[in-house]
Amino acid sequence: MKTRALAAQTRAETILQLRRGENLVVTLAIPLGILVFFAKIDSVTTAGFAHPVDFLVPGVLSLAVMAAAMVSLGIATGFERRYGVLKRLGSTPLSRGGLLIAKTATVLGLEVLQILLVVVVGVAIGWHVPAGIVPAVGLLLLGTIAFAGIGMLMAGTLRAEANLAAANGLFLVLLFLGGMAYPLDKLPTALQDFAKALPAAALSETVRSVLSAQAFPTGELAVLLAWAIGAPVLAARYFRWEE
Amino acid sequence: MPAAASDPAISVAGLVKHYGPTRAVDGLSFEVAPGEVFGLLGPNGAGKTTTVETLEGYRDPDLGTVRVLGLDPVRDAPALRPRIGVMLQEGGLYPGLKPLELLRLFAAYYDDAESPERLLDIVGLHDATNTAVRRLSGGQKQRLSLAAALIGRPEVVFLDEPTAGMDPHARATTWQLVRDLRDRGVTVLLTTHAMDEAEQLCDRVAIVTGGKLAALGSPAELTRHAVSDEIWFAAAPGLDVLAIARALGLGADGVVEDRVSEDRPGEYVIRAPGTPGRIADLACFLRDENVTLAALQAGRRSLEEVFLQITAEEAR
């Protein structure tokens, strides 16, 4: 595979991503807004966290990754499928593998920007960068795989409009049930059990534990791993390149 | 194995393709020589697009064999894709990119691509460089799609209804591009509904109905034996059709009416074989009336008439 083709594809996908205003709202404005808003109203302080940002930064990092890998990637891919772009690329020398590599690089590039901004804003409002950054990045990568799998599964099976609605709807549900802006134990008990089986809570809980040196939640890691394996496998199995 | 010079650029042998219970393509066979411009004609649903997309590697044949440059479009795709150019019937362009950005992206896929700027100029989109694809007109999108098909200097080009939605000027540009491709020895397979396009561009055409081959040959061959018993000519509107009939000696059997009619303003049909004598009589009549002849067709049917006759027979 040619490096030049991959570089050009990644560049084009990045340009398209930055040109979609609604995409920047979901991937940058909403996570940063939640970080600042919930830090200021101070409603989330729970036992074990000296300051709301200590709780919020890991949650917002997880939210940002979910927005980039599931919402942004999924919606863009769904419309590329609708407009026959995926089909057209199928008869160029850029292979499907090449397209997936370029899309992965585009998502990772966006995530680097997101993480930088969340950390900078977090520090500005009182977060102290803790140890455990390296394992946290590893977990965020695992989350990226899980959410990209979900996004691509929807993008490759639903009509573009249905995919748009589903990705945004799921984003909202997972934000509410993800232990990102407020702790899971604020939810009713029955809902907590359901939420813990979802990838959002599994990601935010594990990231939070390594960033605050708490006991590592092995059960949550198992849930995250299951999504990171299951969702891409299903996407690969059911993805249709033409709508 | 490398293809010999005499091998066909495209071969389709006994191609069958089903969609559910529908036989979209039903035992189709034809070959396209290197450097030939070949047209697939047929009514909607005849199986043209399915055939083209099988050659492009999008679908596997249910039965039969297809080869492009001696390669299997699905199995040998990595070797074949750099050598073909594809224009889909619709879509295929990133709506958010500008034309030049899109061509630069596609150029990066190929080792020896055309200059995107030059190609944009050739297809007449140089004044649309700052417009996103989603805001281009249908004809402009078609031209960009055509440019994207040509950017990799392909040896074989597939054009699925290349001029659909184009204005006459863009159509003329596209026709010239196809002629330039032929001059450079590029093989072109195109589908079209426009019979004048097929007559103007194609070395040979295949007329397909119901997924089967109904006729195959050059436009001249297909029209040669279709002898018409009508003369068609165009001139100033409002000529005296009865006077024309008399001038051509058509009143001898007593029925002058209906032998000559003005079907559309300025377009006349004479219901009699176009013998040399009648053509001379018609010319004399026009001279005497001092009327300029705009167009004349006699003795041979147009490809359109042949097409309509063949497809109507198949439909019965």
Coordinates of C-alpha atoms in Angstrom, one line a residue:
Chain A
M1 CA 0.0 0.0 0.0
K2 CA 1.3 3.4 -0.9
T3 CA 2.2 5.8 1.8
R4 CA 1.3 8.7 -0.5
A5 CA -2.3 7.5 -1.0
L6 CA -2.7 6.9 2.8
A7 CA -1.4 10.3 3.6
A8 CA -3.7 12.0 1.0
Q9 CA -6.7 10.0 2.2
T10 CA -6.0 10.9 5.9
R11 CA -5.6 14.5 5.0
A12 CA -8.8 14.6 3.0
E13 CA -10.8 12.9 5.8
T14 CA -9.3 15.3 8.3
I15 CA -10.3 18.3 6.2
L16 CA -13.8 17.0 5.8
Q17 CA -14.0 16.4 9.6
L18 CA -12.9 19.9 10.4
R19 CA -15.4 21.4 7.8
R20 CA -18.4 19.8 9.5
G21 CA -19.4 22.3 12.1
E22 CA -21.8 20.0 13.9
N23 CA -19.0 17.5 14.2
L24 CA -16.9 20.0 16.1
V25 CA -19.8 20.7 18.4
V26 CA -20.1 17.0 19.3
T27 CA -16.4 16.2 19.5
L28 CA -15.0 19.4 21.1
A29 CA -17.6 21.9 22.3
I30 CA -19.9 19.4 24.2
P31 CA -17.1 17.6 26.1
L32 CA -15.3 20.8 27.0
G33 CA -18.7 22.4 27.9
I34 CA -19.6 19.5 30.2
L35 CA -16.1 19.7 31.8
V36 CA -16.4 23.4 32.7
F37 CA -20.1 23.4 33.5
F38 CA -20.2 20.4 35.9
A39 CA -16.9 21.6 37.5
K40 CA -18.5 25.0 38.3
I41 CA -21.8 23.7 39.6
D42 CA -19.9 21.3 41.8
S43 CA -22.7 18.8 42.0
V44 CA -20.6 15.7 41.4
T45 CA -18.2 15.7 44.2
T46 CA -18.2 12.1 45.6
A47 CA -16.3 10.4 48.3
G48 CA -12.7 10.0 47.2
F49 CA -12.5 13.0 45.0
A50 CA -11.1 16.2 46.4
H51 CA -12.2 18.3 43.5
P52 CA -14.9 17.8 40.8
V53 CA -12.3 18.0 38.0
D54 CA -10.7 14.9 39.4
F55 CA -13.9 13.1 38.7
L56 CA -14.8 14.9 35.5
V57 CA -11.6 14.8 33.5
P58 CA -11.5 11.0 33.1
G59 CA -15.2 11.0 32.3
V60 CA -14.9 13.8 29.7
L61 CA -11.9 12.1 28.1
S62 CA -14.0 9.0 27.7
L63 CA -16.9 11.2 26.3
A64 CA -14.5 12.8 23.8
V65 CA -13.3 9.4 22.6
M66 CA -16.9 8.2 22.3
A67 CA -17.8 11.4 20.2
A68 CA -14.8 11.0 17.9
A69 CA -14.9 7.2 17.3
M70 CA -18.6 6.5 17.4
V71 CA -20.5 9.7 16.4
S72 CA -18.0 11.6 14.1
L73 CA -16.6 8.5 12.3
G74 CA -20.0 6.8 12.2
I75 CA -22.0 9.7 10.8
A76 CA -19.3 10.6 8.2
T77 CA -19.0 7.0 7.0
G78 CA -22.8 6.6 6.8
F79 CA -23.1 9.6 4.5
E80 CA -20.1 8.5 2.4
R81 CA -21.9 5.2 1.9
R82 CA -25.1 7.1 0.9
Y83 CA -23.3 9.2 -1.6
G84 CA -21.6 6.2 -3.2
V85 CA -18.1 7.4 -2.1
L86 CA -17.3 4.1 -0.4
K87 CA -18.4 2.3 -3.6
R88 CA -16.4 4.5 -5.8
L89 CA -13.2 4.1 -3.7
G90 CA -13.7 0.4 -4.1
S91 CA -12.6 0.6 -7.7
T92 CA -9.5 2.7 -7.0
P93 CA -6.1 1.3 -6.0
L94 CA -6.8 2.5 -2.4
S95 CA -7.9 -0.7 -0.8
R96 CA -10.6 -1.1 1.8
G97 CA -7.7 -1.7 4.3
G98 CA -6.1 1.5 3.2
L99 CA -9.4 3.4 3.7
L100 CA -9.7 1.9 7.2
I101 CA -6.2 2.9 8.1
A102 CA -6.8 6.5 7.0
K103 CA -10.0 6.6 8.9
T104 CA -8.3 5.3 12.0
A105 CA -5.5 7.8 11.7
T106 CA -8.1 10.6 11.3
V107 CA -9.9 9.6 14.5
L108 CA -6.7 9.3 16.4
G109 CA -5.6 12.7 15.2
L110 CA -8.9 14.2 16.4
E111 CA -8.5 12.4 19.7
V112 CA -5.0 13.8 20.3
L113 CA -6.5 17.3 19.8
Q114 CA -9.4 16.5 22.1
I115 CA -7.2 15.1 24.9
L116 CA -4.9 18.1 24.7
L117 CA -7.8 20.5 25.0
V118 CA -9.4 18.6 27.8
V119 CA -6.2 18.4 29.8
V120 CA -5.4 22.1 29.2
V121 CA -8.9 23.2 30.2
G122 CA -8.8 20.7 33.1
V123 CA -5.5 22.1 34.4
A124 CA -6.8 25.6 34.0
I125 CA -9.7 24.9 36.3
G126 CA -7.7 23.0 38.9
W127 CA -6.8 19.5 37.7
H128 CA -3.4 18.2 38.6
V129 CA -2.0 15.8 36.0
P130 CA -1.6 12.6 37.9
A131 CA 0.4 9.5 37.3
G132 CA -1.3 6.7 35.4
I133 CA -1.5 8.7 32.1
V134 CA 0.1 5.8 30.1
P135 CA -2.4 3.2 31.1
A136 CA -5.2 5.8 30.7
V137 CA -4.2 6.3 27.1
G138 CA -4.2 2.5 26.6
L139 CA -7.7 2.3 27.9
L140 CA -8.8 5.2 25.7
L141 CA -7.4 3.3 22.7
L142 CA -9.4 0.3 23.7
G143 CA -12.5 2.5 24.0
T144 CA -11.8 3.9 20.6
I145 CA -11.8 0.4 19.1
A146 CA -15.1 -0.4 20.9
F147 CA -16.9 2.8 19.9
A148 CA -15.5 2.8 16.3
G149 CA -16.9 -0.7 16.0
I150 CA -20.3 0.5 17.2
G151 CA -20.2 3.5 14.9
M152 CA -19.2 1.5 11.8
L153 CA -21.8 -1.2 12.5
M154 CA -24.5 1.4 12.4
A155 CA -23.0 3.3 9.5
G156 CA -22.7 0.1 7.4
T157 CA -26.2 -1.3 8.1
L158 CA -28.6 1.7 8.5
R159 CA -29.8 4.3 6.1
A160 CA -27.7 7.5 6.4
E161 CA -30.5 9.5 8.1
A162 CA -31.4 6.6 10.5
N163 CA -27.7 6.3 11.3
L164 CA -27.4 10.0 12.0
A165 CA -30.3 9.8 14.5
A166 CA -29.1 6.6 16.0
A167 CA -25.5 7.8 16.5
N168 CA -26.7 11.1 18.2
G169 CA -29.3 9.3 20.2
L170 CA -26.9 6.6 21.4
F171 CA -24.4 9.3 22.3
L172 CA -26.9 11.0 24.5
V173 CA -28.0 7.7 26.2
L174 CA -24.4 6.7 26.8
L175 CA -23.6 10.2 28.2
F176 CA -26.4 9.9 30.7
L177 CA -25.6 6.3 31.6
G178 CA -21.8 6.5 31.2
G179 CA -20.7 7.9 34.6
M180 CA -19.1 10.7 32.7
A181 CA -20.6 14.0 34.0
Y182 CA -22.0 12.5 37.3
P183 CA -21.3 9.3 39.1
L184 CA -23.2 6.1 38.2
D185 CA -24.5 5.8 41.8
K186 CA -26.7 8.8 41.2
L187 CA -28.7 6.5 38.9
P188 CA -31.5 4.2 40.2
T189 CA -30.1 0.8 41.2
A190 CA -31.7 -1.2 38.3
L191 CA -30.4 1.3 35.8
Q192 CA -26.9 1.1 37.3
D193 CA -26.6 -2.6 36.5
F194 CA -27.7 -1.9 32.9
A195 CA -25.3 1.0 32.6
K196 CA -22.4 -1.1 33.8
A197 CA -22.8 -3.4 30.9
L198 CA -22.4 -0.6 28.4
P199 CA -19.0 0.5 27.0
A200 CA -19.3 4.1 28.1
A201 CA -19.4 3.4 31.9
A202 CA -16.8 0.6 31.4
L203 CA -14.4 3.1 29.8
S204 CA -15.0 6.1 32.1
E205 CA -14.7 3.9 35.3
T206 CA -11.5 2.2 34.2
V207 CA -9.9 5.5 33.1
R208 CA -10.9 7.2 36.3
S209 CA -9.5 4.4 38.4
V210 CA -6.0 4.5 36.8
L211 CA -6.0 8.4 36.9
S212 CA -6.9 8.5 40.6
A213 CA -4.9 5.5 41.7
Q214 CA -8.0 3.6 42.9
A215 CA -8.5 -0.1 42.9
F216 CA -8.6 -1.2 39.3
P217 CA -12.1 -2.3 38.3
T218 CA -11.5 -5.7 36.7
G219 CA -15.1 -6.3 35.9
E220 CA -15.4 -3.0 34.0
L221 CA -12.2 -3.8 32.0
A222 CA -13.8 -7.2 31.0
V223 CA -16.9 -5.3 29.8
L224 CA -14.8 -2.9 27.8
L225 CA -12.8 -5.7 26.2
A226 CA -15.9 -7.5 25.2
W227 CA -17.2 -4.4 23.4
A228 CA -13.8 -3.8 21.8
I229 CA -13.8 -7.3 20.4
G230 CA -17.5 -7.8 19.7
A231 CA -18.4 -4.5 18.0
P232 CA -15.7 -4.5 15.4
V233 CA -16.4 -8.2 14.6
L234 CA -20.1 -7.5 14.1
A235 CA -19.2 -4.4 12.0
A236 CA -16.9 -6.4 9.8
R237 CA -19.5 -9.1 9.4
Y238 CA -22.5 -6.9 8.6
F239 CA -21.0 -3.7 7.0
R240 CA -22.5 -3.1 3.5
W241 CA -20.4 -0.8 1.3
E242 CA -23.4 0.2 -0.7
E243 CA -26.7 1.6 0.7
Chain B
M1 CA -0.1 -14.3 -17.5
P2 CA 0.4 -11.1 -19.5
A3 CA -2.2 -10.5 -22.1
A4 CA -1.1 -10.7 -25.8
A5 CA -1.7 -7.7 -28.0
S6 CA -4.5 -9.5 -29.9
D7 CA -6.3 -10.5 -26.7
P8 CA -9.5 -8.6 -26.0
A9 CA -9.4 -5.7 -23.5
I10 CA -12.7 -6.8 -22.1
S11 CA -14.4 -10.2 -22.5
V12 CA -17.8 -11.3 -21.2
A13 CA -18.7 -14.9 -21.7
G14 CA -22.0 -16.4 -20.7
L15 CA -22.5 -13.9 -17.8
V16 CA -25.5 -14.6 -15.6
K17 CA -26.4 -12.5 -12.6
H18 CA -29.5 -12.8 -10.4
Y19 CA -31.0 -10.4 -7.9
G20 CA -33.3 -12.7 -6.0
P21 CA -35.6 -14.3 -8.5
T22 CA -34.8 -11.7 -11.2
R23 CA -32.3 -12.5 -13.9
A24 CA -30.6 -9.2 -14.4
V25 CA -28.1 -10.6 -16.8
D26 CA -29.0 -13.8 -18.7
G27 CA -26.1 -15.4 -20.6
L28 CA -24.5 -12.3 -22.0
S29 CA -21.3 -12.6 -24.2
F30 CA -19.3 -10.0 -26.0
E31 CA -15.7 -8.9 -26.4
V32 CA -14.2 -5.4 -26.7
A33 CA -10.9 -5.0 -28.6
P34 CA -8.1 -2.9 -27.2
G35 CA -8.6 0.8 -28.2
E36 CA -12.2 0.3 -29.1
V37 CA -15.1 2.5 -27.9
F38 CA -17.9 0.1 -27.2
G39 CA -21.4 1.0 -26.3
L40 CA -23.9 -1.0 -24.2
L41 CA -27.4 0.1 -25.2
G42 CA -30.7 -1.1 -23.8
P43 CA -33.8 0.0 -22.0
N44 CA -33.8 0.6 -18.3
G45 CA -33.5 -2.7 -16.4
A46 CA -31.8 -4.4 -19.4
G47 CA -28.8 -5.4 -17.3
K48 CA -26.3 -2.7 -18.5
T49 CA -25.2 -1.4 -15.1
T50 CA -25.0 -4.9 -13.6
T51 CA -22.7 -6.0 -16.5
V52 CA -20.5 -2.9 -16.1
E53 CA -20.3 -3.3 -12.3
T54 CA -19.4 -6.9 -12.7
L55 CA -16.5 -5.8 -15.0
E56 CA -15.5 -3.1 -12.4
G57 CA -15.2 -5.8 -9.8
Y58 CA -18.2 -4.8 -7.7
R59 CA -20.1 -8.1 -8.2
D60 CA -19.2 -11.7 -8.7
P61 CA -20.9 -13.4 -11.7
D62 CA -23.3 -16.1 -10.8
L63 CA -22.3 -18.0 -13.9
G64 CA -19.9 -17.2 -16.7
T65 CA -16.6 -15.4 -16.9
V66 CA -15.6 -11.8 -17.2
R67 CA -12.0 -10.6 -17.9
V68 CA -10.6 -7.1 -18.1
L69 CA -7.1 -6.8 -19.5
G70 CA -7.0 -10.6 -19.1
L71 CA -7.6 -10.3 -15.3
D72 CA -10.4 -11.4 -13.1
P73 CA -11.9 -8.1 -11.8
V74 CA -12.6 -9.6 -8.3
R75 CA -9.7 -12.0 -7.8
D76 CA -7.1 -9.9 -9.4
A77 CA -8.5 -6.6 -8.2
P78 CA -5.2 -5.2 -6.7
A79 CA -3.5 -5.7 -10.1
L80 CA -6.4 -4.4 -12.2
R81 CA -7.6 -1.3 -10.2
P82 CA -4.6 0.8 -11.1
R83 CA -5.3 0.2 -14.8
I84 CA -9.0 1.0 -15.0
G85 CA -11.1 4.2 -14.6
V86 CA -14.6 4.1 -13.4
M87 CA -17.5 6.6 -13.7
L88 CA -20.5 5.4 -11.7
Q89 CA -24.0 6.1 -12.9
E90 CA -24.4 8.4 -9.9
G91 CA -22.6 9.5 -6.8
G92 CA -19.0 8.6 -5.8
L93 CA -17.8 12.1 -5.0
Y94 CA -17.2 13.5 -1.5
P95 CA -19.8 16.3 -1.1
G96 CA -17.6 18.3 1.2
L97 CA -14.5 18.5 -1.0
K98 CA -13.9 21.0 -3.7
P99 CA -13.3 19.7 -7.3
L100 CA -9.5 20.3 -7.2
E101 CA -9.2 18.8 -3.7
L102 CA -11.1 15.7 -4.9
L103 CA -8.9 15.3 -8.0
R104 CA -5.7 15.7 -6.0
L105 CA -6.9 13.0 -3.6
F106 CA -7.7 10.6 -6.5
A107 CA -4.4 11.5 -8.1
A108 CA -2.6 10.3 -5.0
Y109 CA -4.0 6.7 -5.5
Y110 CA -2.1 6.3 -8.8
D111 CA 1.6 6.1 -9.6
D112 CA 1.5 8.2 -12.8
A113 CA -1.6 10.4 -12.5
E114 CA -2.6 13.2 -14.8
S115 CA -2.2 16.7 -13.5
P116 CA -5.4 17.5 -11.5
E117 CA -5.3 21.2 -12.6
R118 CA -5.0 20.3 -16.3
L119 CA -7.8 17.7 -16.1
L120 CA -10.1 20.1 -14.3
D121 CA -9.4 22.6 -17.1
I122 CA -10.1 20.0 -19.8
V123 CA -13.5 19.0 -18.4
G124 CA -14.4 22.7 -18.1
L125 CA -14.6 23.0 -14.3
H126 CA -11.8 25.6 -13.8
D127 CA -14.3 28.2 -12.8
A128 CA -15.8 25.9 -10.1
T129 CA -12.6 25.3 -8.1
N130 CA -13.9 27.1 -5.0
T131 CA -17.3 25.4 -5.0
A132 CA -17.9 22.3 -2.8
V133 CA -19.1 19.3 -4.7
R134 CA -22.5 19.4 -3.0
R135 CA -23.2 22.8 -4.6
L136 CA -22.2 21.8 -8.2
S137 CA -24.9 21.2 -10.8
G138 CA -25.8 17.7 -12.0
G139 CA -23.8 18.2 -15.2
Q140 CA -20.8 19.6 -13.3
K141 CA -20.8 16.6 -11.0
Q142 CA -20.9 14.3 -14.0
R143 CA -17.9 16.1 -15.5
L144 CA -15.9 15.9 -12.2
S145 CA -16.8 12.2 -12.0
L146 CA -15.5 11.8 -15.5
A147 CA -12.3 13.6 -14.6
A148 CA -11.9 11.3 -11.5
A149 CA -12.3 8.3 -13.8
L150 CA -9.5 9.6 -16.1
I151 CA -7.0 10.9 -13.4
G152 CA -5.0 7.6 -13.2
R153 CA -4.3 7.4 -17.0
P154 CA -6.4 4.2 -17.2
E155 CA -6.0 1.6 -20.0
V156 CA -9.7 0.8 -19.8
V157 CA -12.5 3.3 -18.9
F158 CA -16.0 2.4 -17.8
L159 CA -18.6 5.1 -18.2
D160 CA -22.1 4.4 -17.0
E161 CA -24.4 7.0 -18.7
P162 CA -21.6 9.6 -18.8
T163 CA -23.7 12.4 -20.4
A164 CA -26.9 12.0 -18.4
G165 CA -27.9 15.4 -17.0
M166 CA -25.4 17.3 -19.0
D167 CA -26.2 20.4 -21.0
P168 CA -25.4 20.3 -24.8
H169 CA -22.1 22.1 -24.3
A170 CA -20.9 19.7 -21.5
R171 CA -22.1 16.8 -23.7
A172 CA -19.9 18.0 -26.6
T173 CA -16.9 18.3 -24.2
T174 CA -17.5 14.8 -23.0
W175 CA -17.8 13.4 -26.5
Q176 CA -14.5 15.1 -27.4
L177 CA -12.9 13.6 -24.4
V178 CA -14.0 10.1 -25.4
R179 CA -12.6 10.7 -28.9
D180 CA -9.3 11.8 -27.4
L181 CA -9.2 8.6 -25.3
R182 CA -9.7 6.6 -28.4
D183 CA -7.0 8.5 -30.2
R184 CA -4.7 7.5 -27.3
G185 CA -5.6 3.9 -27.6
V186 CA -7.7 3.7 -24.4
T187 CA -10.5 1.2 -24.4
V188 CA -13.8 2.7 -23.5
L189 CA -17.0 0.8 -22.4
L190 CA -19.9 3.1 -22.1
T191 CA -23.6 2.7 -21.5
T192 CA -26.1 5.2 -22.9
H193 CA -29.7 5.9 -23.6
A194 CA -28.8 8.5 -26.3
M195 CA -28.6 6.8 -29.7
D196 CA -27.0 9.8 -31.3
E197 CA -24.2 9.5 -28.7
A198 CA -23.7 5.8 -29.6
E199 CA -23.7 6.6 -33.3
Q200 CA -21.2 9.5 -32.8
L201 CA -18.8 7.8 -30.4
C202 CA -19.0 4.0 -30.6
D203 CA -17.0 1.8 -32.9
R204 CA -19.4 -1.0 -32.0
V205 CA -22.5 -1.3 -29.9
A206 CA -24.3 -4.2 -28.2
I207 CA -28.0 -3.8 -27.8
V208 CA -29.1 -5.6 -24.7
T209 CA -32.7 -6.4 -23.6
G210 CA -33.8 -8.5 -20.7
G211 CA -30.2 -9.3 -19.9
K212 CA -29.6 -10.9 -23.3
L213 CA -27.7 -9.7 -26.3
A214 CA -30.2 -8.6 -29.0
A215 CA -27.8 -7.1 -31.6
L216 CA -24.1 -6.5 -31.9
G217 CA -22.1 -4.6 -34.5
S218 CA -21.0 -1.2 -35.6
P219 CA -23.7 1.5 -35.8
A220 CA -23.4 1.3 -39.6
E221 CA -23.7 -2.5 -39.7
L222 CA -26.8 -2.4 -37.4
T223 CA -28.5 0.2 -39.6
R224 CA -27.4 -1.1 -43.0
H225 CA -30.0 -3.8 -43.4
A226 CA -32.7 -1.8 -41.8
V227 CA -34.1 -0.4 -45.0
S228 CA -36.5 2.3 -44.4
D229 CA -39.6 2.9 -46.6
E230 CA -39.7 6.5 -45.6
I231 CA -37.9 9.7 -46.5
W232 CA -37.4 12.2 -43.7
F233 CA -36.3 15.8 -44.3
A234 CA -36.1 19.1 -42.5
A235 CA -36.7 22.5 -44.0
A236 CA -38.7 25.6 -43.4
P237 CA -42.0 24.9 -41.6
G238 CA -45.3 25.2 -43.4
L239 CA -44.5 23.8 -46.8
D240 CA -47.4 22.5 -48.9
V241 CA -47.3 18.8 -48.2
L242 CA -49.8 18.0 -51.0
A243 CA -47.6 19.9 -53.5
I244 CA -44.6 17.8 -52.3
A245 CA -46.6 14.6 -52.8
R246 CA -47.5 15.6 -56.3
A247 CA -44.0 16.7 -57.2
L248 CA -42.8 13.2 -56.2
G249 CA -45.4 11.6 -58.3
L250 CA -47.2 10.1 -55.3
G251 CA -50.6 11.0 -56.5
A252 CA -50.7 8.4 -59.3
D253 CA -52.7 5.9 -57.2
G254 CA -55.2 8.6 -56.4
V255 CA -54.4 9.0 -52.7
V256 CA -52.3 12.0 -52.1
E257 CA -53.3 12.7 -48.5
D258 CA -51.2 11.2 -45.8
R259 CA -48.4 10.3 -48.1
V260 CA -46.5 13.4 -46.9
S261 CA -46.9 15.0 -43.5
E262 CA -45.3 17.6 -41.4
D263 CA -44.9 15.7 -38.1
R264 CA -43.2 18.5 -36.2
P265 CA -42.8 22.1 -37.5
G266 CA -40.2 21.9 -40.2
E267 CA -39.8 18.1 -40.1
Y268 CA -41.5 16.2 -43.0
V269 CA -42.0 12.5 -43.5
I270 CA -42.6 11.1 -47.0
R271 CA -44.1 7.6 -46.9
A272 CA -42.4 6.1 -49.8
P273 CA -39.0 4.4 -50.3
G274 CA -36.2 6.9 -50.9
T275 CA -35.4 6.0 -54.5
P276 CA -32.8 8.1 -56.3
G277 CA -35.6 9.4 -58.5
R278 CA -37.7 10.6 -55.6
I279 CA -34.7 12.3 -53.9
A280 CA -34.1 14.1 -57.2
D281 CA -37.8 15.1 -57.4
L282 CA -37.7 16.4 -53.9
A283 CA -34.5 18.4 -54.6
C284 CA -36.2 19.9 -57.7
F285 CA -39.3 20.8 -55.7
L286 CA -37.1 22.6 -53.1
R287 CA -35.2 24.4 -55.8
D288 CA -38.4 25.6 -57.4
E289 CA -39.8 26.8 -54.1
N290 CA -36.4 28.2 -53.1
V291 CA -36.4 26.4 -49.8
T292 CA -33.1 25.4 -48.1
L293 CA -32.8 21.7 -47.1
A294 CA -31.7 21.4 -43.4
A295 CA -31.4 17.7 -43.2
L296 CA -32.3 14.6 -45.2
Q297 CA -32.5 10.9 -44.3
A298 CA -33.5 8.2 -46.7
G299 CA -33.0 4.5 -47.4
R300 CA -31.4 3.7 -44.0
R301 CA -32.9 3.9 -40.6
S302 CA -31.3 5.7 -37.8
L303 CA -29.8 3.6 -34.9
E304 CA -32.6 4.9 -32.8
E305 CA -35.2 3.4 -35.1
V306 CA -33.3 0.1 -35.1
F307 CA -33.0 0.2 -31.3
L308 CA -36.7 0.9 -30.9
Q309 CA -37.6 -1.9 -33.3
I310 CA -35.4 -4.5 -31.6
T311 CA -36.4 -3.6 -28.1
A312 CA -40.1 -3.6 -29.0
E313 CA -39.7 -7.0 -30.6
E314 CA -38.0 -8.4 -27.5
A315 CA -40.7 -6.9 -25.3
R316 CA -43.4 -8.8 -27.1

